XYZ file of C-alpha atoms in Angstrom:
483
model
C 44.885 41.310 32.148
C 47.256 40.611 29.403
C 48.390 37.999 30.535
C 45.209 36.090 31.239
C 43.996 37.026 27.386
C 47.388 35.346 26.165
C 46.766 32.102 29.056
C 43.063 32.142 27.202
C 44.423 32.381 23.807
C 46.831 29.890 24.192
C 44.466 27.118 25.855
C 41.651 27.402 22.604
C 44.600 26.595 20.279
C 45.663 23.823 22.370
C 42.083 22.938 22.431
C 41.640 22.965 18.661
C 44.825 21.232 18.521
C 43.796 18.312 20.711
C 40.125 18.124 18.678
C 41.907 18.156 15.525
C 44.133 15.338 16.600
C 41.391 12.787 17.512
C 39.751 13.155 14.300
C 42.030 10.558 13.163
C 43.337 9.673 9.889
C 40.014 10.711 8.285
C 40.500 14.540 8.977
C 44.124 14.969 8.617
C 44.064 12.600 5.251
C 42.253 15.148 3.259
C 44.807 18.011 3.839
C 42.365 20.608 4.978
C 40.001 20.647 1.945
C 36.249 19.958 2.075
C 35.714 15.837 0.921
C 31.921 15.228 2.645
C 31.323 12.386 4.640
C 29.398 9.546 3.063
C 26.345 8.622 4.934
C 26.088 4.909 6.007
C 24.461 2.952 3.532
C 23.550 -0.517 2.441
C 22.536 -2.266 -0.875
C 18.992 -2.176 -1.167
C 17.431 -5.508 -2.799
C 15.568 -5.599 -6.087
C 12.045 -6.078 -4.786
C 11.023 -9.626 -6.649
C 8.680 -9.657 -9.098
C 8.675 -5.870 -9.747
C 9.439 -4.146 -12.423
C 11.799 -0.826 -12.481
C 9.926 2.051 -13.787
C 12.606 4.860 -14.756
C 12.422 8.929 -13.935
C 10.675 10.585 -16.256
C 7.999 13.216 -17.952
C 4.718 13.123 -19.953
C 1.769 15.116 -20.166
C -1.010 13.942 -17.717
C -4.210 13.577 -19.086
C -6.358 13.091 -22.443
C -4.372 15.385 -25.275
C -7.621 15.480 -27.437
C -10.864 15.669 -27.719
C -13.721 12.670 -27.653
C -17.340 14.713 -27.590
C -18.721 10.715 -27.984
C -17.940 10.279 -24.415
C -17.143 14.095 -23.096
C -13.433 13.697 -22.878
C -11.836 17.647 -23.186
C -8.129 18.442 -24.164
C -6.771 19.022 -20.634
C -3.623 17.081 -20.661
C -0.461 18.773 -17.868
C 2.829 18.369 -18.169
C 4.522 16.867 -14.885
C 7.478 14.764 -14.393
C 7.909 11.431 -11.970
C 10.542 10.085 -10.034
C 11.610 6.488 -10.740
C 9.709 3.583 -8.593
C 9.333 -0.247 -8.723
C 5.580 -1.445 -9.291
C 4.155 -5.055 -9.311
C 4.955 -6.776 -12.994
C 1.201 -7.420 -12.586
C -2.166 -7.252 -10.930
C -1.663 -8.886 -6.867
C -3.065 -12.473 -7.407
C -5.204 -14.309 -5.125
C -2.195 -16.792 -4.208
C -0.050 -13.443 -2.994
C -2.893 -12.211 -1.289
C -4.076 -15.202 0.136
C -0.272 -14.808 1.978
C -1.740 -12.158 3.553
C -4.749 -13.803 4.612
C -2.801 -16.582 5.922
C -0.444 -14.653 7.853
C -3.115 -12.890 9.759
C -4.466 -16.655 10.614
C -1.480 -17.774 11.783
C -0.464 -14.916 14.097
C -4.478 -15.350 15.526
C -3.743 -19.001 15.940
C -0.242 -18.590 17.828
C -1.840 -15.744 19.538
C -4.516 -18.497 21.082
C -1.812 -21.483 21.516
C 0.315 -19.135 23.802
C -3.234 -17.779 26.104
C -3.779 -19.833 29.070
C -7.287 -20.340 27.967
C -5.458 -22.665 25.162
C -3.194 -24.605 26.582
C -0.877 -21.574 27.647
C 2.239 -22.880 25.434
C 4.508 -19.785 26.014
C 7.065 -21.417 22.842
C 4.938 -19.390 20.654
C 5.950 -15.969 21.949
C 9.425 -14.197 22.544
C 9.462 -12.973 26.208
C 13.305 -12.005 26.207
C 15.760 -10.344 23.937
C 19.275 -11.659 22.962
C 20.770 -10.666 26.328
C 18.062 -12.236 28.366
C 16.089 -9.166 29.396
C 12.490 -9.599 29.244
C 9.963 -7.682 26.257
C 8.128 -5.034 27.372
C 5.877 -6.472 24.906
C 6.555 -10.160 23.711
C 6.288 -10.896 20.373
C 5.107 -13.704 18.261
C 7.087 -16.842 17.937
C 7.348 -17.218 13.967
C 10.310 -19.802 14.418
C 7.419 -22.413 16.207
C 5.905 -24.280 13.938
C 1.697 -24.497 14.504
C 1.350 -28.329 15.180
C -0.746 -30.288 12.628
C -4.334 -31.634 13.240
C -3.344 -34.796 13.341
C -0.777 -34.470 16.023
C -2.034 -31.344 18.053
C -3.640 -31.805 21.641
C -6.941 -31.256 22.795
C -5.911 -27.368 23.765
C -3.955 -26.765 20.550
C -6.692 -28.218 18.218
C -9.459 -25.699 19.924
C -6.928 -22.914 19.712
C -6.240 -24.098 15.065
C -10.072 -24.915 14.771
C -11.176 -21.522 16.435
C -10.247 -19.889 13.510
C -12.995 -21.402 11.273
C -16.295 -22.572 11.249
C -18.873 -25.396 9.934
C -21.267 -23.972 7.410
C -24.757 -24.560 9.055
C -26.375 -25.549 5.512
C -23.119 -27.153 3.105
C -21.375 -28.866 6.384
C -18.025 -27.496 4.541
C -15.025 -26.144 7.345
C -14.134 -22.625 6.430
C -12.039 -19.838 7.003
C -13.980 -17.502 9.659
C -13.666 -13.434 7.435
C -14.753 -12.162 10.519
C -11.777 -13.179 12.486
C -9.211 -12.067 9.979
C -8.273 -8.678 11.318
C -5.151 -6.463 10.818
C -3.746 -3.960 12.785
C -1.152 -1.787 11.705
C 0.106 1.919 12.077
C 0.588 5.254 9.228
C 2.998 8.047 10.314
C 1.600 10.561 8.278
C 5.355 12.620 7.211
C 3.500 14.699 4.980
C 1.373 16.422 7.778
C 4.318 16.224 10.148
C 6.774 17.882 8.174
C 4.515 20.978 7.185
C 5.663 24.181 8.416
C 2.267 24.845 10.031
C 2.558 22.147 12.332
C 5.712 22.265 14.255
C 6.459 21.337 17.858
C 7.888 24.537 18.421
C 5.709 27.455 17.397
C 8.402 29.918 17.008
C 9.548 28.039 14.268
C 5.898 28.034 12.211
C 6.131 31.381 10.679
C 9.589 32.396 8.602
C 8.212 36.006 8.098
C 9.944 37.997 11.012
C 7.247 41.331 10.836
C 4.804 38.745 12.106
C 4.856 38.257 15.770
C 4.570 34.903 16.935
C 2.024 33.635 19.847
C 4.789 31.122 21.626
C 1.427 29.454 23.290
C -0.699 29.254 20.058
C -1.944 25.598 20.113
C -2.495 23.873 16.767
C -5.392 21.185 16.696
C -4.482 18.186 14.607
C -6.782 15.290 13.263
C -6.155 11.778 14.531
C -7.299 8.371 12.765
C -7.366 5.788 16.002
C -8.955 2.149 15.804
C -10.058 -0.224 18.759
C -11.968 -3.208 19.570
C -14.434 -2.654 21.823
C -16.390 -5.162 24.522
C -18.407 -6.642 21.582
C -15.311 -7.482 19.716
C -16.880 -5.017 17.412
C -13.926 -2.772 15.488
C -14.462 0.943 16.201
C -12.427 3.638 14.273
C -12.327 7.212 15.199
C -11.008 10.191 13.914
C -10.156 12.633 16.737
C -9.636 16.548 17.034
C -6.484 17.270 19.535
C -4.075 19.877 20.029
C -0.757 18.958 18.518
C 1.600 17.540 21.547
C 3.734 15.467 20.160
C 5.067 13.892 16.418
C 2.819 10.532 17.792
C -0.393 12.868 16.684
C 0.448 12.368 13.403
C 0.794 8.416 14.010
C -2.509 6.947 12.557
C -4.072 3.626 14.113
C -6.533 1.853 11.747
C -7.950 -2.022 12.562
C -8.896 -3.369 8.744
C -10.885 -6.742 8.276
C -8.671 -8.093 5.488
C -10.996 -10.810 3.671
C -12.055 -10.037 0.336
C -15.953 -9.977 0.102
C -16.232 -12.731 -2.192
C -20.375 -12.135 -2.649
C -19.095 -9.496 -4.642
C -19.863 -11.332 -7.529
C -23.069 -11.535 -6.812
C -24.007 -8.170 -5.705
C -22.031 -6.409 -8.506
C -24.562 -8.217 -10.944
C -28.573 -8.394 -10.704
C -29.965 -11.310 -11.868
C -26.931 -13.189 -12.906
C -25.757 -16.723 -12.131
C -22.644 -16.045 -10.517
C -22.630 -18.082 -7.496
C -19.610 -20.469 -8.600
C -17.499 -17.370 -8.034
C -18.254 -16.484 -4.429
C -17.414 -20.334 -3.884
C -14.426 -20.837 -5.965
C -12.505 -17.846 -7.076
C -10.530 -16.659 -4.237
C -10.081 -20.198 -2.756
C -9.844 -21.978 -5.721
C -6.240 -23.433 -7.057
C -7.227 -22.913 -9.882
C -7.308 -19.146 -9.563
C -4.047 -19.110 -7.887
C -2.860 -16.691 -10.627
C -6.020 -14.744 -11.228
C -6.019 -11.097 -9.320
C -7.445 -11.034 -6.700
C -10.606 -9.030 -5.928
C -13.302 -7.873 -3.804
C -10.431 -5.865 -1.848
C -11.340 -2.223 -0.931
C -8.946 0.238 -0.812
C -9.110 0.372 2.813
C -7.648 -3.393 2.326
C -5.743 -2.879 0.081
C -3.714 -0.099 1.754
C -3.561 -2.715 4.952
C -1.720 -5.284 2.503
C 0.636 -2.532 1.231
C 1.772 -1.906 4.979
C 1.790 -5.779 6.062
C 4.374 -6.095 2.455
C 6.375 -3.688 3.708
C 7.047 -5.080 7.528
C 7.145 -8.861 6.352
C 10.134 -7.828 3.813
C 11.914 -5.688 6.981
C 11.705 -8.264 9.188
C 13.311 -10.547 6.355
C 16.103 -8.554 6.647
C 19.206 -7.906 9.768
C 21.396 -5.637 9.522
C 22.960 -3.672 12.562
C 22.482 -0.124 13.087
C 18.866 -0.436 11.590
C 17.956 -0.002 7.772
C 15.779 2.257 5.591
C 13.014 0.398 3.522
C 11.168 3.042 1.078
C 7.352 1.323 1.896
C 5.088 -0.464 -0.465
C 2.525 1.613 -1.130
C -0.641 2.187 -4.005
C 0.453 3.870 -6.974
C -0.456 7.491 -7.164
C -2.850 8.475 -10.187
C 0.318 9.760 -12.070
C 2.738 7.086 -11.177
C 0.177 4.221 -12.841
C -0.699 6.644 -15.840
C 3.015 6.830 -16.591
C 3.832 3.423 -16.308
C 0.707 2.177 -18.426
C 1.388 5.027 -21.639
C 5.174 3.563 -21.264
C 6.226 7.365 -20.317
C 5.265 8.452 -23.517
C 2.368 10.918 -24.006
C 1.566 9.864 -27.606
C -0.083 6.723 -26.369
C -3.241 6.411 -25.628
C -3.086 2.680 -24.567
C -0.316 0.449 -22.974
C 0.691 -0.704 -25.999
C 2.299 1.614 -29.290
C -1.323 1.869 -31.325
C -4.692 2.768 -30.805
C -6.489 0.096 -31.931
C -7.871 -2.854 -29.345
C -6.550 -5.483 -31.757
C -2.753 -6.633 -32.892
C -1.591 -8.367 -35.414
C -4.790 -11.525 -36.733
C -6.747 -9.491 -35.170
C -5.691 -10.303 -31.377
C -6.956 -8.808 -28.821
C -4.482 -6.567 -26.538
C -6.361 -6.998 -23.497
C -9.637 -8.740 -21.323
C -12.522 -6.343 -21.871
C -15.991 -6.597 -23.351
C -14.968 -5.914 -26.967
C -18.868 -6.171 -27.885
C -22.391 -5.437 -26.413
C -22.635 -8.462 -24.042
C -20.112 -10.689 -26.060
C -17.432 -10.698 -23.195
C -15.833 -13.978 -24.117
C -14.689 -12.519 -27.319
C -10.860 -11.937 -25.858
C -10.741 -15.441 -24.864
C -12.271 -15.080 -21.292
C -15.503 -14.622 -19.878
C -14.466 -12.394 -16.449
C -11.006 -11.737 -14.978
C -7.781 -13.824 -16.643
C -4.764 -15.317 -15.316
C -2.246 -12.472 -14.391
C -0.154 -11.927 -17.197
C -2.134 -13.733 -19.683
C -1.242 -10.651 -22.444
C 1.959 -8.856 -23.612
C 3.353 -6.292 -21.469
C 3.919 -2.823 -22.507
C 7.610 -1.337 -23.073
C 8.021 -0.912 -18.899
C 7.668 -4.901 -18.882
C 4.239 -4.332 -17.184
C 1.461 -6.448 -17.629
C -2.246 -5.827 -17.750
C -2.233 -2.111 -17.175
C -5.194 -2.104 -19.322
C -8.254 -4.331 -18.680
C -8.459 -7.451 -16.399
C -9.058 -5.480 -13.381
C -9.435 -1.796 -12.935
C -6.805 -1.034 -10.271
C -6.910 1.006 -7.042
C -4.584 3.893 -7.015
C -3.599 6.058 -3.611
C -4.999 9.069 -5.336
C -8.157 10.602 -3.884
C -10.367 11.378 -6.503
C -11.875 15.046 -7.813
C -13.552 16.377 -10.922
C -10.511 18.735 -11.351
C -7.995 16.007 -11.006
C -4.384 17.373 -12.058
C -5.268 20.275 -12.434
C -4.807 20.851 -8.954
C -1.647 18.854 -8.556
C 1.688 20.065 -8.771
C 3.450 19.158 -12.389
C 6.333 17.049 -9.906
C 5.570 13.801 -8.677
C 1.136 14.885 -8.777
C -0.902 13.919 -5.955
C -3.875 14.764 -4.365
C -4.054 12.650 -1.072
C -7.404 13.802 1.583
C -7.952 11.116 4.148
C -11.623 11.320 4.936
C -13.078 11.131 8.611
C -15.360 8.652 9.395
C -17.685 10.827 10.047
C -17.101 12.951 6.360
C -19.492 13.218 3.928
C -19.406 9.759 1.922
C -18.482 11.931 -1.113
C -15.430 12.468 0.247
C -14.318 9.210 0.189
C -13.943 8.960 -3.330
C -10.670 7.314 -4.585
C -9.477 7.343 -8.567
C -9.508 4.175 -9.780
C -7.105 3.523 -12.665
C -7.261 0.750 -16.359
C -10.485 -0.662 -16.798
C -11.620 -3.875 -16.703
C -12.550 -7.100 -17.897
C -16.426 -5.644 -17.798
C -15.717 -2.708 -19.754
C -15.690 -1.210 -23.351
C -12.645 -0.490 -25.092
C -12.949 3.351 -24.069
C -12.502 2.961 -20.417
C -8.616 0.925 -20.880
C -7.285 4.018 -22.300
C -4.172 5.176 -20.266
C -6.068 9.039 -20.021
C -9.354 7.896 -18.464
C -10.108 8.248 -14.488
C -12.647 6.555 -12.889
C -13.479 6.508 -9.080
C -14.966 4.206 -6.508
C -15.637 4.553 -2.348
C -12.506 3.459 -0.470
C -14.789 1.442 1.497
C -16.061 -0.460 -1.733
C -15.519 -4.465 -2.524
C -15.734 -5.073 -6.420
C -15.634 -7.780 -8.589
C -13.967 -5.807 -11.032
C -11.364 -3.943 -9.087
C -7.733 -5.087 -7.984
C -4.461 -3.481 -7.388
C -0.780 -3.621 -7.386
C 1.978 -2.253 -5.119
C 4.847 -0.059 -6.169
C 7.869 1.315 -3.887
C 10.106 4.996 -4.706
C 13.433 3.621 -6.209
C 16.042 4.883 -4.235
C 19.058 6.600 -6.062
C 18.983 6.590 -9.774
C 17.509 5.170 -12.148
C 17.598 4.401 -16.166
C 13.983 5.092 -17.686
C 12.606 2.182 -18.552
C 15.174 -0.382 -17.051
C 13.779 -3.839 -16.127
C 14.840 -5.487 -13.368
């Protein structure tokens, strides 16, 4: 018996001898003391036209008291991790890339189905080794042809995307048609303790006995088209099977509604604006509007997988997603991390120096042209604040991912605050309340302070409402440090 211990004994050293060995130089360079391992990384791009907004704290929230307009002392101290956010409001040119994508993908989507022509040069069918798709993808590397030199199949398959206005005879841009499907793996739900795969490992507290077949029932946003080529989107009740319940489907008509204009103001002559302003050149740099949060949320996730395809690396990369500010991120950035300012800029009047006005609002009772503009103007038209961010006051009141209650950071926790419910369809309409952030070019000077909260529906299209993007900033950052 001996013997066989010491034959045993000897054959784990050789063992750990041998492992040792292959480690290569890596293991046997750092002379037996603990060095890490660096995971593999790569050098993440500046995202263009974005603005770095440092790490930082401030207290949240008004720190005194306006009984004029019912504002209480209520401000909380929390502190933010560093991010990049859009140097200014998303115009209708950047959005209109959106738009246009969507059109495109439709249109090579028809040039490649028999019913067009069949022309399988618009889609991918095999990979770099010749093995077909499961699922081919779009062609981006085809160009569409022009109208002028398109056939009779491929001119159906470009002009089936618009359509002749029965009354003006003008060729336009079907909104209808301009649908967006994407996909949101919900990590927050996924990674709570609550919900994982294995119940054993739901409950840390080891007097409390564990039901190995408890089944957990999880809530499921899922989008389709139906027969009518009408979108349907459900939210669904089913026991938790796999992480994929906590992937999210949602089908979003992108267009902006640009009747907006008319429906966000009774008896006013705006009908130049539904005709002009999103379409317009020149409103190229004006930000865009009539985008609901809904939308806007679809443009966020369409940003984010246009810049990773942009990009090849092997091995796969990590891109933090574009996403809407929270509520705490965009009051941050607009006070300039600095809770002594009310406004974007470092005073609380409206006005600089001869009397200039700071930002587009209604300065007066009706007298909105008083700032130099009658609605909405050009993106950037005013200094930015000490971040190097423009218009985060007035111009457009901006959407923020932050869903919106009376209480509002009060019941947030004081690092990175958010309060985030996504609301059923079939959820009171209450509950679809989002906090809307920096007042706009149709408000009084009161509502472009840094401290107010607004809301709107998610669902909503207004005239008056925009948005901009911002992405986590990976690693660390200076506060305050422009790109």
């Amino acid at each position: 018996m001996r013997n066989r211990l010491t034959y045993k004994n000897a054959l784990a050293v050789l063992c750990i001898i041998i492992i040792l060995s292959s480690c290569g130089k890596s293991m046997q360079g750092n002379g037996g003391e603990l060095t890490g391992v660096s995971a593999p990384a790569w050098a993440e791009p500046n995202p263009f036209g974005m603005v770095l907004v440092g790490r930082g704290a401030f207290d949240m929230g008004p720190s005194d008291k306006d009984s004029i307009w019912g504002t209480y002392q209520d401000a909380k101290g929390v502190s933010i991790e560093s991010f990049w956010m859009d140097e200014t409001e998303i115009s209708n040119a950047k959005y209109r890339q959106f738009v246009y994508w969507v059109r495109d993908s439709i249109i090579r989507e028809r040039l490649y189905d028999p019913a067009y022509g069949g022309d399988d040069r618009f889609k991918i069918e095999e990979d770099k080794d010749g093995e077909p798709l499961e699922r081919p993808i779009l062609n981006w590397a085809r160009p569409i042809p022009t109208e002028r030199r398109a056939n009779e199949d491929e001119l159906r398959a470009i002009n089936s995307v618009y359509y002749i206005h029965p009354i003006t005879g003008e060729k336009k841009l079907d909104p209808e048609q301009m649908i967006y499907r994407y996909e949101y793996f919900d990590e927050t739900s996924a990674s709570l303790r609550r919900n994982r795969l294995n119940p054993l490992e739901r409950e840390k507290n080891t007097d409390i006995v564990v039901d190995p077949n408890e089944i957990v029932m999880i809530s499921k946003d899922t989008a389709y088209i139906n027969e009518d080529g009408l979108i349907v989107s459900e939210t669904i009740m089913r026991p938790l099977g796999s992480i994929f319940d906590f992937l999210h489907t949602y089908i979003i008509n992108i267009y902006p509604d640009e009747t907006a204009w008319i429906n966000d103001f009774n008896n006013a002559y705006n009908e130049p604006y539904t005709r002009l302003y999103f379409n317009h050149p020149g409103y190229n740099d004006y930000p865009v509007v009539g985008v609901s949060w809904e939308q806007a949320n679809a443009f966020c996730s369409w940003r984010t997988d246009f810049l990773k395809k942009s990009i090849t690396i092997k091995g796969g990369r990590h891109i933090e997603p574009f996403r809407l500010p929270t509520e705490a991120e965009f009051e941050y950035a607009a006070r300039s991390g600095k809770t002594e300012n009310k406004y974007p800029w470092a005073q609380d009047a409206l006005t600089g120096e001869k009397a200039c006005f700071l930002g587009n609002f209604k300065p007066d009772r009706g007298n909105y042209s008083k700032d130099g503009h009658l609605i909405t103007a050009r993106v950037a038209s005013f200094s930015p604040n000490e971040f190097g961010l423009y218009d985060m006051a007035g111009n457009v009141s901006e959407w923020t991912s932050t869903s919106f209650l009376e209480s509002g950071p009060e019941i947030m926790n004081d690092i990175n605050p958010q309060y985030r419910y996504d609301a059923a369809k079939e959820d009171p309409y209450a509950l679809k309340k989002k906090t809307v952030r920096g007042g706009s070019w149709k408000d009084v000077g009161h509502f472009l302070r840094s401290d107010v909260r607004s809301f709107e529906f998610q669902n909503e299209q207004r005239s008056y409402i925009g948005f901009r993007c911002v992405r986590t900033q990976v690693g660390f950052a200076k506060k305050g440090k422009k790109k």
